[in-house]
mmCIF file of C-alpha atoms and ligand atoms in Angstrom:
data_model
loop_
_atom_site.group_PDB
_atom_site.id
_atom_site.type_symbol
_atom_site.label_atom_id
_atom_site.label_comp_id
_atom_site.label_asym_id
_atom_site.label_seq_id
_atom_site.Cartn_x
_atom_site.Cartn_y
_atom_site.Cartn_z
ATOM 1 C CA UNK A 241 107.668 121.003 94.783
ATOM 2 C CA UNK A 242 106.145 124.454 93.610
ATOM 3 C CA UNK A 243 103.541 125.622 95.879
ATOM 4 C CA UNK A 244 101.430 128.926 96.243
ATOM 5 C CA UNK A 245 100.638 130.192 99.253
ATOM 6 C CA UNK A 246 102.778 128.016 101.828
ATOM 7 C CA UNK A 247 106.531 128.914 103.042
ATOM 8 C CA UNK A 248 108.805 126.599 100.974
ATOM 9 C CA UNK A 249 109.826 124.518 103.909
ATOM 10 C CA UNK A 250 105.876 123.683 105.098
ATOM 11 C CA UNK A 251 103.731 121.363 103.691
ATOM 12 C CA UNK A 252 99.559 120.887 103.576
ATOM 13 C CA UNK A 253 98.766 117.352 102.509
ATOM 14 C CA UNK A 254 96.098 115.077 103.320
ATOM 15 C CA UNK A 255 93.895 112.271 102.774
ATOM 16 C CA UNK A 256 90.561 111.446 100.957
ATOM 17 C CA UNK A 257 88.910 108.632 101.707
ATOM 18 C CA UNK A 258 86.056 107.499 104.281
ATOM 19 C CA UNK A 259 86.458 105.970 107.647
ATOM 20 C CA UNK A 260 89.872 106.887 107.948
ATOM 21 C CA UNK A 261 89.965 107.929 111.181
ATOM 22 C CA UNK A 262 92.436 105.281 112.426
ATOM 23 C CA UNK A 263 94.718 105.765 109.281
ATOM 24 C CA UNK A 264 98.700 105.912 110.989
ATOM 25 C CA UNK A 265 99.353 108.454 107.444
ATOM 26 C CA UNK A 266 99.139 111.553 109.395
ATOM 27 C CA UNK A 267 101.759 110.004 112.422
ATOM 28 C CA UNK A 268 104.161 108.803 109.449
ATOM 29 C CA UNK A 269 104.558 112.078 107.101
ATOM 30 C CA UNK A 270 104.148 114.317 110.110
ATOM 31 C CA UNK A 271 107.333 112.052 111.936
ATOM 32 C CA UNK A 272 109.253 111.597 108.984
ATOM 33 C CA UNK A 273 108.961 115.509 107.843
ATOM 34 C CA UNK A 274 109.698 116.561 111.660
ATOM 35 C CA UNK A 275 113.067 114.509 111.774
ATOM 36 C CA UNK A 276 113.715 116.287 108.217
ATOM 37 C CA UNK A 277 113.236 119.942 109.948
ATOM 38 C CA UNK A 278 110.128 120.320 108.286
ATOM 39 C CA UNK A 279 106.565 121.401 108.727
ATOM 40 C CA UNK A 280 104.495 119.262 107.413
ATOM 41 C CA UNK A 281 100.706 119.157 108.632
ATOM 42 C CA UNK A 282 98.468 115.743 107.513
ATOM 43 C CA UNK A 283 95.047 116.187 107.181
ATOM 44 C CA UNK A 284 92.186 113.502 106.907
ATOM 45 C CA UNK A 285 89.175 114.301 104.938
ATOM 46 C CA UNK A 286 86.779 111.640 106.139
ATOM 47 C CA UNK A 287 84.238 111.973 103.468
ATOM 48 C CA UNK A 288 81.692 109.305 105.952
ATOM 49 C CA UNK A 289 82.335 111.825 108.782
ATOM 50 C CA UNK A 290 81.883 115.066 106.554
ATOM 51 C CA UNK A 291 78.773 113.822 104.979
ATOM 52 C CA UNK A 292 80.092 113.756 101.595
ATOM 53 C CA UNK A 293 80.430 111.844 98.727
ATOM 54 C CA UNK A 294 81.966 111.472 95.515
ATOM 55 C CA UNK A 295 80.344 114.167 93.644
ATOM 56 C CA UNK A 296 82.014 116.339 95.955
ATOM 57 C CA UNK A 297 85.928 115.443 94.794
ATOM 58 C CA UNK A 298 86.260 117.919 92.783
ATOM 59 C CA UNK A 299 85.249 120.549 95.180
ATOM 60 C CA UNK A 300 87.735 118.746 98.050
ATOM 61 C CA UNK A 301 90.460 118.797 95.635
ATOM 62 C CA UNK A 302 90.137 122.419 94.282
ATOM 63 C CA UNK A 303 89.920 123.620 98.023
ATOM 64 C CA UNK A 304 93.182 121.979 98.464
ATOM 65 C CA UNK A 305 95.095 123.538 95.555
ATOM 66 C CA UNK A 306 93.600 126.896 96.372
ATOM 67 C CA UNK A 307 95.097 126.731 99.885
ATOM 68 C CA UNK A 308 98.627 125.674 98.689
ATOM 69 C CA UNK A 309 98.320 122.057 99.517
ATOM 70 C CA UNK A 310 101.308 120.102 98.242
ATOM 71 C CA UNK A 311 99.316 116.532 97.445
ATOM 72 C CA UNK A 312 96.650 114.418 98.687
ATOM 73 C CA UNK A 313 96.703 110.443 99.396
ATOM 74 C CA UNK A 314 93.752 109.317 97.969
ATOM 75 C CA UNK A 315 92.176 105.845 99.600
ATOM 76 C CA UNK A 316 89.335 103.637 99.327
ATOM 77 C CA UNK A 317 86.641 104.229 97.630
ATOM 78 C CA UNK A 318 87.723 107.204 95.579
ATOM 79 C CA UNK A 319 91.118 106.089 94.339
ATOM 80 C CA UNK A 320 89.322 104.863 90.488
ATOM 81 C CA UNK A 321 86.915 108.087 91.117
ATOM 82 C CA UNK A 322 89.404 110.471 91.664
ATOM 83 C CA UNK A 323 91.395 110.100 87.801
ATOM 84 C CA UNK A 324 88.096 112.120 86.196
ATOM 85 C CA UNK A 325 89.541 115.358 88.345
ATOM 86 C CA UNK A 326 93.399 115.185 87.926
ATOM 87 C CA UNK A 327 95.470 116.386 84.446
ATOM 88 C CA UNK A 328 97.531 113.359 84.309
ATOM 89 C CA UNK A 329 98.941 110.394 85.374
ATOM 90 C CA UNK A 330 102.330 109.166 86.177
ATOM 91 C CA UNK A 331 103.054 105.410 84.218
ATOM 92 C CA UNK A 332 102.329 103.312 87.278
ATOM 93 C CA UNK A 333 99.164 104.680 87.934
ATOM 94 C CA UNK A 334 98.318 104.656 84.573
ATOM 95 C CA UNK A 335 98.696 101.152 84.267
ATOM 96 C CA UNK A 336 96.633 100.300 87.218
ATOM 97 C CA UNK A 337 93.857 102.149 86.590
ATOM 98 C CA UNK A 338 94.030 103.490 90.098
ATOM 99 C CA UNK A 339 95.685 106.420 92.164
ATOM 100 C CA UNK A 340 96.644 106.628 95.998
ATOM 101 C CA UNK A 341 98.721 109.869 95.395
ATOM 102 C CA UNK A 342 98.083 113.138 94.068
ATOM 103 C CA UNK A 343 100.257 115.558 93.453
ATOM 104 C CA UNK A 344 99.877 119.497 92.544
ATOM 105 C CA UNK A 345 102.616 121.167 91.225
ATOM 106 C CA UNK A 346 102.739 123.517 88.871
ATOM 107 C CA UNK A 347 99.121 125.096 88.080
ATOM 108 C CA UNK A 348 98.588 120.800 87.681
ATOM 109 C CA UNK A 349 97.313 117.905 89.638
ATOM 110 C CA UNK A 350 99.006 114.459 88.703
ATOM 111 C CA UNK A 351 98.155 111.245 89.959
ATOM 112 C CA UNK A 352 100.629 108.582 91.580
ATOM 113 C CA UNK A 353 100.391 104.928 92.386
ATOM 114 C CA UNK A 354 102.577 104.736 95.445
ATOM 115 C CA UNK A 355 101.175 100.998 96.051
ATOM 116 C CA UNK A 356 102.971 99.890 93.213
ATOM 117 C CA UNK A 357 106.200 101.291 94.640
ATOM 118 C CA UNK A 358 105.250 99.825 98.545
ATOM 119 C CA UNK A 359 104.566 96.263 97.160
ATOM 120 C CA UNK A 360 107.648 96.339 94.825
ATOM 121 C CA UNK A 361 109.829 97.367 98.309
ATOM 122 C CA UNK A 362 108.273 94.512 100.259
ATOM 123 C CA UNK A 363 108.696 91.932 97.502
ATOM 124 C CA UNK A 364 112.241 92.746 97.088
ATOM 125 C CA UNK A 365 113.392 93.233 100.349
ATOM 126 C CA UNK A 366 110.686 90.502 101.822
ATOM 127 C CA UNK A 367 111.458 87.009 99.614
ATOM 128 C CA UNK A 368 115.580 87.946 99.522
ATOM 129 C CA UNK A 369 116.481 85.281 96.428
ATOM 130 C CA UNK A 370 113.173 82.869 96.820
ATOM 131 C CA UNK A 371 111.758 81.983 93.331
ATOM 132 C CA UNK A 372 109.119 84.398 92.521
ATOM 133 C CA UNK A 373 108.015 82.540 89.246
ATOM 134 C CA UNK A 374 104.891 81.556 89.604
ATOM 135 C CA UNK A 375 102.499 83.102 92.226
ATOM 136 C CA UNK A 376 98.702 83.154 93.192
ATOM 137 C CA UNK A 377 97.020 86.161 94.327
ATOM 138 C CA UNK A 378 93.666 86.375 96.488
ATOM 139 C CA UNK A 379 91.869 89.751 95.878
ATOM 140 C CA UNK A 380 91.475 91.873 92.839
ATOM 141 C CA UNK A 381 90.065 94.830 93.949
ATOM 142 C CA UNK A 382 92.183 98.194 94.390
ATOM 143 C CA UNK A 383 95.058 97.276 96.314
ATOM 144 C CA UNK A 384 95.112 94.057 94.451
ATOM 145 C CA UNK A 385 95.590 95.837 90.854
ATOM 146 C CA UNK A 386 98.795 97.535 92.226
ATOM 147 C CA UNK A 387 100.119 94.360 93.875
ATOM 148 C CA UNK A 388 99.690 92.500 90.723
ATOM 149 C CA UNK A 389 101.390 95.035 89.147
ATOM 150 C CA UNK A 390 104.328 94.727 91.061
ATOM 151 C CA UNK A 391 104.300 91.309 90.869
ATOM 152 C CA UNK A 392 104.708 91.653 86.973
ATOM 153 C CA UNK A 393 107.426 93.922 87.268
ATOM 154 C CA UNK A 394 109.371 92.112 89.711
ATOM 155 C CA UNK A 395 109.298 89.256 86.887
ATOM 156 C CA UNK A 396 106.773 87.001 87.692
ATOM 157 C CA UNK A 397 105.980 84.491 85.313
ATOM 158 C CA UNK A 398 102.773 82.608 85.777
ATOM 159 C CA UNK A 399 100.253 84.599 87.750
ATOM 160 C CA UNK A 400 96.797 83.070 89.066
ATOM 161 C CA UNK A 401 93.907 85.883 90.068
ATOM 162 C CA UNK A 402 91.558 84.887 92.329
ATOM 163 C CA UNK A 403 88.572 86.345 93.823
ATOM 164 C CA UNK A 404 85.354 85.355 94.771
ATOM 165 C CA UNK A 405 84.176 88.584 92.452
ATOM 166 C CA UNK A 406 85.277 86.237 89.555
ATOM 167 C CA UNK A 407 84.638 89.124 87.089
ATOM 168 C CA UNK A 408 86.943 90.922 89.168
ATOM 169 C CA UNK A 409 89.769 88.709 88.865
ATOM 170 C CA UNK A 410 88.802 88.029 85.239
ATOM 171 C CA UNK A 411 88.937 91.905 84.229
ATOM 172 C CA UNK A 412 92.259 92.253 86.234
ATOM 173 C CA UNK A 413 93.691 88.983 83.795
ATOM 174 C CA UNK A 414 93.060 90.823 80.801
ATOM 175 C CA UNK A 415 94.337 94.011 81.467
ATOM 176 C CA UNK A 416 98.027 92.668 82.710
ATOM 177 C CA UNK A 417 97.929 90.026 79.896
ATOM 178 C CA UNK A 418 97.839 92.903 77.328
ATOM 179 C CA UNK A 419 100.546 95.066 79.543
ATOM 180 C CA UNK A 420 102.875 91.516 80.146
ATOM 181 C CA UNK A 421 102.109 89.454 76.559
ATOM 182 C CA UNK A 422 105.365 87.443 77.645
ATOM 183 C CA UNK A 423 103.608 86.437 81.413
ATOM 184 C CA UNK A 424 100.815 83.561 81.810
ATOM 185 C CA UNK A 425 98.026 85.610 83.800
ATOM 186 C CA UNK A 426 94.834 83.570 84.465
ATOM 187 C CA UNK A 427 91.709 84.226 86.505
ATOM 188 C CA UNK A 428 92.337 80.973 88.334
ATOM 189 C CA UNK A 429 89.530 78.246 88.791
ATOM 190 C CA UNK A 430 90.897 75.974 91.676
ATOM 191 C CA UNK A 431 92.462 77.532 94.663
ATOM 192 C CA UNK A 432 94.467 73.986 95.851
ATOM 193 C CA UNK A 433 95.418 73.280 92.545
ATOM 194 C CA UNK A 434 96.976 76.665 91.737
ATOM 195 C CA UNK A 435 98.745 76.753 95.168
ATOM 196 C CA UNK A 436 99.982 73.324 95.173
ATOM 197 C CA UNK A 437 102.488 74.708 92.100
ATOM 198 C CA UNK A 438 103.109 78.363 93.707
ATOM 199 C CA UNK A 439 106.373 80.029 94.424
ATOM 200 C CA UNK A 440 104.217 82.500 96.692
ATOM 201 C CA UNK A 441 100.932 83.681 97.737
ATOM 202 C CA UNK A 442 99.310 87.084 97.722
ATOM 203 C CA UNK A 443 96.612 87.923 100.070
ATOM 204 C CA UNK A 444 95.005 91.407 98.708
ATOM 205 C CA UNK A 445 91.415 91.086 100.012
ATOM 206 C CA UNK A 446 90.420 92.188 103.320
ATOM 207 C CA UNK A 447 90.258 88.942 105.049
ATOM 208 C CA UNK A 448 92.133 88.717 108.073
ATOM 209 C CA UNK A 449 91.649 92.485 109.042
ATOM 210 C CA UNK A 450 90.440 92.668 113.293
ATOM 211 C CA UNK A 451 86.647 93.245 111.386
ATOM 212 C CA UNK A 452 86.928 90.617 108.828
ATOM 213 C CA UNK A 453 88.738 87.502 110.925
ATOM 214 C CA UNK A 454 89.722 84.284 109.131
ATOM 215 C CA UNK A 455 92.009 82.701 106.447
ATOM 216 C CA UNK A 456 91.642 84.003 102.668
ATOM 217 C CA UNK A 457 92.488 80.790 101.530
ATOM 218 C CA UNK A 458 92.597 76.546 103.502
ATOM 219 C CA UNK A 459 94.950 76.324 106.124
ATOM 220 C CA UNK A 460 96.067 72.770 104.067
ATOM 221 C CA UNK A 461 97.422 74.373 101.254
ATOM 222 C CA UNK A 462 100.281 76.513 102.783
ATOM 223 C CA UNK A 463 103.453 74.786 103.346
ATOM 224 C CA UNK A 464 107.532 75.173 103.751
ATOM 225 C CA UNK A 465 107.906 75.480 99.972
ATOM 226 C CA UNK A 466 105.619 79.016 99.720
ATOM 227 C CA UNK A 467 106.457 82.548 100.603
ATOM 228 C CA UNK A 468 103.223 84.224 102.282
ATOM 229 C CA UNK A 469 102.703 88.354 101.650
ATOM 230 C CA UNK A 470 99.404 89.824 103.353
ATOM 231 C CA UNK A 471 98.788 93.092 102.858
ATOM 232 C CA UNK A 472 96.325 93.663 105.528
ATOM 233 C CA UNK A 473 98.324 95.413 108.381
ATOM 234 C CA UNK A 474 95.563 96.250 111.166
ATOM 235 C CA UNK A 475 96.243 93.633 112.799
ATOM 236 C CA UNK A 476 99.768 92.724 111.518
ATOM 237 C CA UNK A 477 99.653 89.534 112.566
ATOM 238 C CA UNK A 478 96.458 87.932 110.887
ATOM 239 C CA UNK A 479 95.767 84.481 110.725
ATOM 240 C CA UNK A 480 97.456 84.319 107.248
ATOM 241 C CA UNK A 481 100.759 85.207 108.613
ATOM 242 C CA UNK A 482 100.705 83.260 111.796
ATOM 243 C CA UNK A 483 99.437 80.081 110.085
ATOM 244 C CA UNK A 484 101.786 80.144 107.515
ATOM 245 C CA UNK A 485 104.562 80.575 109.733
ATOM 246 C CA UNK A 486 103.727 78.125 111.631
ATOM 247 C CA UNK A 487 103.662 75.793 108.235
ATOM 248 C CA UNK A 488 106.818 77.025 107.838
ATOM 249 C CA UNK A 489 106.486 79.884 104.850
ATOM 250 C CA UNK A 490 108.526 82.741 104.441
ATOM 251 C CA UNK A 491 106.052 85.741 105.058
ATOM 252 C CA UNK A 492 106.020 89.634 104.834
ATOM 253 C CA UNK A 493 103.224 90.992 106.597
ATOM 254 C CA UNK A 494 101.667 94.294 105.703
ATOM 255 C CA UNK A 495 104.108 96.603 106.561
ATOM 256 C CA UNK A 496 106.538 96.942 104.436
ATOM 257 C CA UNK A 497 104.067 97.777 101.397
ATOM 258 C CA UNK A 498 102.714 100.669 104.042
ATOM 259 C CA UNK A 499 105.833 101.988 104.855
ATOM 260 C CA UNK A 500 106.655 102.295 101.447
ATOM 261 C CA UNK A 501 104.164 103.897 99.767
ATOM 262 C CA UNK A 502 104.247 106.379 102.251
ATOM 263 C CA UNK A 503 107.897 107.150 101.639
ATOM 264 C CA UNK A 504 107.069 107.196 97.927
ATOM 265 C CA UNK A 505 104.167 109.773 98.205
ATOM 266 C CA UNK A 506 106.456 111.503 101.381
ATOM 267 C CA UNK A 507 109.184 112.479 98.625
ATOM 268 C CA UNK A 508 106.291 113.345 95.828
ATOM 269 C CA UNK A 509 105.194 115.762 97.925
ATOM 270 C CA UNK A 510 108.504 117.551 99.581
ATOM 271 C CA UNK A 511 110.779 116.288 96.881
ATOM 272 C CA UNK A 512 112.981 114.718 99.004
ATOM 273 C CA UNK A 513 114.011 111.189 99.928
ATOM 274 C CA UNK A 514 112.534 109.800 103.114
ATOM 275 C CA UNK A 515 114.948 107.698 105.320
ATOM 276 C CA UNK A 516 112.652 104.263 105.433
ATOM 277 C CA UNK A 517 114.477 102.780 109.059
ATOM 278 C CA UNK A 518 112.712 106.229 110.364
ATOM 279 C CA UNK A 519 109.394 105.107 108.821
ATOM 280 C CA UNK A 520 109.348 101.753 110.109
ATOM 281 C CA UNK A 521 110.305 103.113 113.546
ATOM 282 C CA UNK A 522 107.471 105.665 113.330
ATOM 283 C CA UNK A 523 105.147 102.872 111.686
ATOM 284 C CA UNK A 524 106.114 100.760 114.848
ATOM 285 C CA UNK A 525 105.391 103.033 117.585
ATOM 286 C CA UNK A 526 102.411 104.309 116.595
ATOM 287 C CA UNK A 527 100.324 104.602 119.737
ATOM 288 C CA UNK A 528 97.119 101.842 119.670
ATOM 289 C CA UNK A 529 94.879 104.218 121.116
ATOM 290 C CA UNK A 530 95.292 106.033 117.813
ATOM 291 C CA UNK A 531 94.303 103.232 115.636
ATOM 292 C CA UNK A 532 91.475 102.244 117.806
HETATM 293 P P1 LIG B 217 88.706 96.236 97.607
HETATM 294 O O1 LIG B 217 87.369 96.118 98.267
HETATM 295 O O2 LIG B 217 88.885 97.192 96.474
HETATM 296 O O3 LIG B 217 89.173 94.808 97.070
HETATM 297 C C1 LIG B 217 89.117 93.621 97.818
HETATM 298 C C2 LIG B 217 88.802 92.465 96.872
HETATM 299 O O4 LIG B 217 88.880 91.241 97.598
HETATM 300 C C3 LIG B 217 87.409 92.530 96.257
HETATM 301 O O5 LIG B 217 87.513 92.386 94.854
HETATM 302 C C4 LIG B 217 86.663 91.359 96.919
HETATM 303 O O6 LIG B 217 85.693 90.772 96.067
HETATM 304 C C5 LIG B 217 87.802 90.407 97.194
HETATM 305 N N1 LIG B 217 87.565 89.454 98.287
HETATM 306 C C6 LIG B 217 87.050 89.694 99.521
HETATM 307 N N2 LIG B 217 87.076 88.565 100.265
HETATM 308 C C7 LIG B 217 87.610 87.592 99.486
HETATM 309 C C8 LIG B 217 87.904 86.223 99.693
HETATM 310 N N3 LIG B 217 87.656 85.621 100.876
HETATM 311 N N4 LIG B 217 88.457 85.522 98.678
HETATM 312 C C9 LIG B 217 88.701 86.112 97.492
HETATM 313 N N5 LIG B 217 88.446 87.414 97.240
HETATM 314 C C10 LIG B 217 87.920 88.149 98.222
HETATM 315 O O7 LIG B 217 89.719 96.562 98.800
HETATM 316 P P2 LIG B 217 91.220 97.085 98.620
HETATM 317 O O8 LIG B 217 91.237 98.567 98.610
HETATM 318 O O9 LIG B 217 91.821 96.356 97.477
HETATM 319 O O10 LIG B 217 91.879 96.637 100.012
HETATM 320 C C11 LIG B 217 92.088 95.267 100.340
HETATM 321 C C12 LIG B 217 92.902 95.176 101.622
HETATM 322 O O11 LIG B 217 94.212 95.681 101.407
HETATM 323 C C13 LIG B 217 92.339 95.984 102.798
HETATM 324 O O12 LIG B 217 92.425 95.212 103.964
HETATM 325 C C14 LIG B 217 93.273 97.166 102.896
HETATM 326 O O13 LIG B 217 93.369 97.658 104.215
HETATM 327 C C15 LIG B 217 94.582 96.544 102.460
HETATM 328 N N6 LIG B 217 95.556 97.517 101.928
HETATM 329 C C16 LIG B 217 96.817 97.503 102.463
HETATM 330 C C17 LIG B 217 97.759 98.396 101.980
HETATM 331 C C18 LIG B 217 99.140 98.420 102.574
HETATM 332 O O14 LIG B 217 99.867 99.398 102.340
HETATM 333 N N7 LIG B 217 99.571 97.394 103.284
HETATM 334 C C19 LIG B 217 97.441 99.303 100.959
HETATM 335 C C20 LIG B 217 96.156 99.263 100.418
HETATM 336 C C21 LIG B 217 95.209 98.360 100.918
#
């Protein structure tokens, strides 16, 4: 990557968001670029703890390019608010309508969708050869447009969008019917009924994180012939993923769609490929008193 101002084999990347003070980014680009040989320093921009807000973006983002920064993650609730500032988009995040990545490379800042990428990884490597036809996702918020994304693109057929901002899941319908005419996408209307004839489920709202405790969808509903993805990983295990498994589901908890989106925006920023064992490895012994 083409940088001004920093040695070729250092990087200056970072993270915009608020509250992300127990974010494990820094720990996995800082391991992964350290078993590489190279310098890589992670900063968090907590907009909450900085006392800023959105209006400030652009002023965050030119500081960065100014001081040679390589790219920026970009998390909730900027990664819609952030497009405005960039000069284009790659095709994923295009399609989303949402960035997590940035990257600045030559005199240009171009947004990334790395999600799309981490959910595709855990899909594939997650339900092996399960049937993947028809599926029913809770959430459709950020994260939720770039799972449902994957989801098309790993060839899902049917897809049911629920969430209990029905406009939300309504908006999200339309704009992946127009992108997949050939899929079914509804904004579903009963929860049992769409689950009793799902391959798998999608959990993409918060429920289940340690502040937000409880099942996303009835307990009754999950059985052996359902694969289970959450995408919450603090905790790992939420009561999605240990209920179904004890129902008997195939599950991938949350992750493998970390881990890879953080490879994917490690080698958009340092151009090269990041070994993913490594991440997981880093991902797993990532201290607790760091995430508290
Ligand atoms: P968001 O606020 O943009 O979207 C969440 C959506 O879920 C909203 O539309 C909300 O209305 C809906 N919702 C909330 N509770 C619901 C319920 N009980 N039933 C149905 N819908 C419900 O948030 P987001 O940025 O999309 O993040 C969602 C979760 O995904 C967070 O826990 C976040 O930490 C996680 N996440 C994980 C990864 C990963 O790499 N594993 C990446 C991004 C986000």
């Amino acid at each position: 990557m083409t940088q001004m101002g920093v040695a070729s084999d250092t990087y200056l990347v970072g993270l915009i968001g608020r509250d992300i003070a127990a974010s494990r980014s820094p720990w996995l680009h800082e391991q992964e670029a350290g078993a590489q040989g190279l310098r890589l320093l992670y900063m968090l921009h907590d907009f909450a703890q900085r006392g800023w807000d959105e209006a400030d973006l652009p002023r965050v983002l030119a500081a960065m390019r100014t001081l040679g920064a390589a790219g920026c993650n970009v998390t909730y609730p900027y990664k819609q608010a952030v497009i405005g500032h960039l000069d284009g988009l790659s095709p994923q995040a295009a399609a989303v309508g949402a960035v997590n990545t940035v990257v600045f490379a030559d005199g240009r800042a171009i947004g990334h969708n790395t999600d799309v990428i981490g959910f595709g990884e855990a899909l594939a490597g997650g339900i092996g050869g399960r049937p993947a036809g028809t599926v029913v996702q809770v959430g459709a918020g950020g994260a939720g447009a770039a799972t449902a994304q994957a989801l098309m693109r790993h060839g899902v057929e049917q897809l049911a969008l629920f969430d209990v901002d029905q406009a939300r899941a309504t908006a999200l319908a339309a704009r992946l019917q127009g992108q997949f005419p050939a899929a079914r996408i509804t904004a579903g209307t009963s929860l049992p009924g769409a689950l009793a004839a799902a391959d798998g489920l999608v959990n993409a709202t918060p429920m289940g994180m340690a502040k937000l405790p409880g099942l996303p969808v009835p307990a009754e509903c999950l059985g052996p012939q359902l694969w289970v993805a959450d995408i919450v990983y603090f905790p790992l295990e939420t009561a999605l993923i240990a209920e179904s498994r004890r129902r008997g589901c195939a599950v991938i908890d949350g992750s493998a769609m970390a881990i890879g989106q953080a490879a994917a925006a490690f080698t958009l920023f340092t151009g090269r490929p990041a070994d993913r064992a490594r991440m997981r490895a880093s991902f797993d012994s990532f201290a607790p008193a760091r995430a508290a």
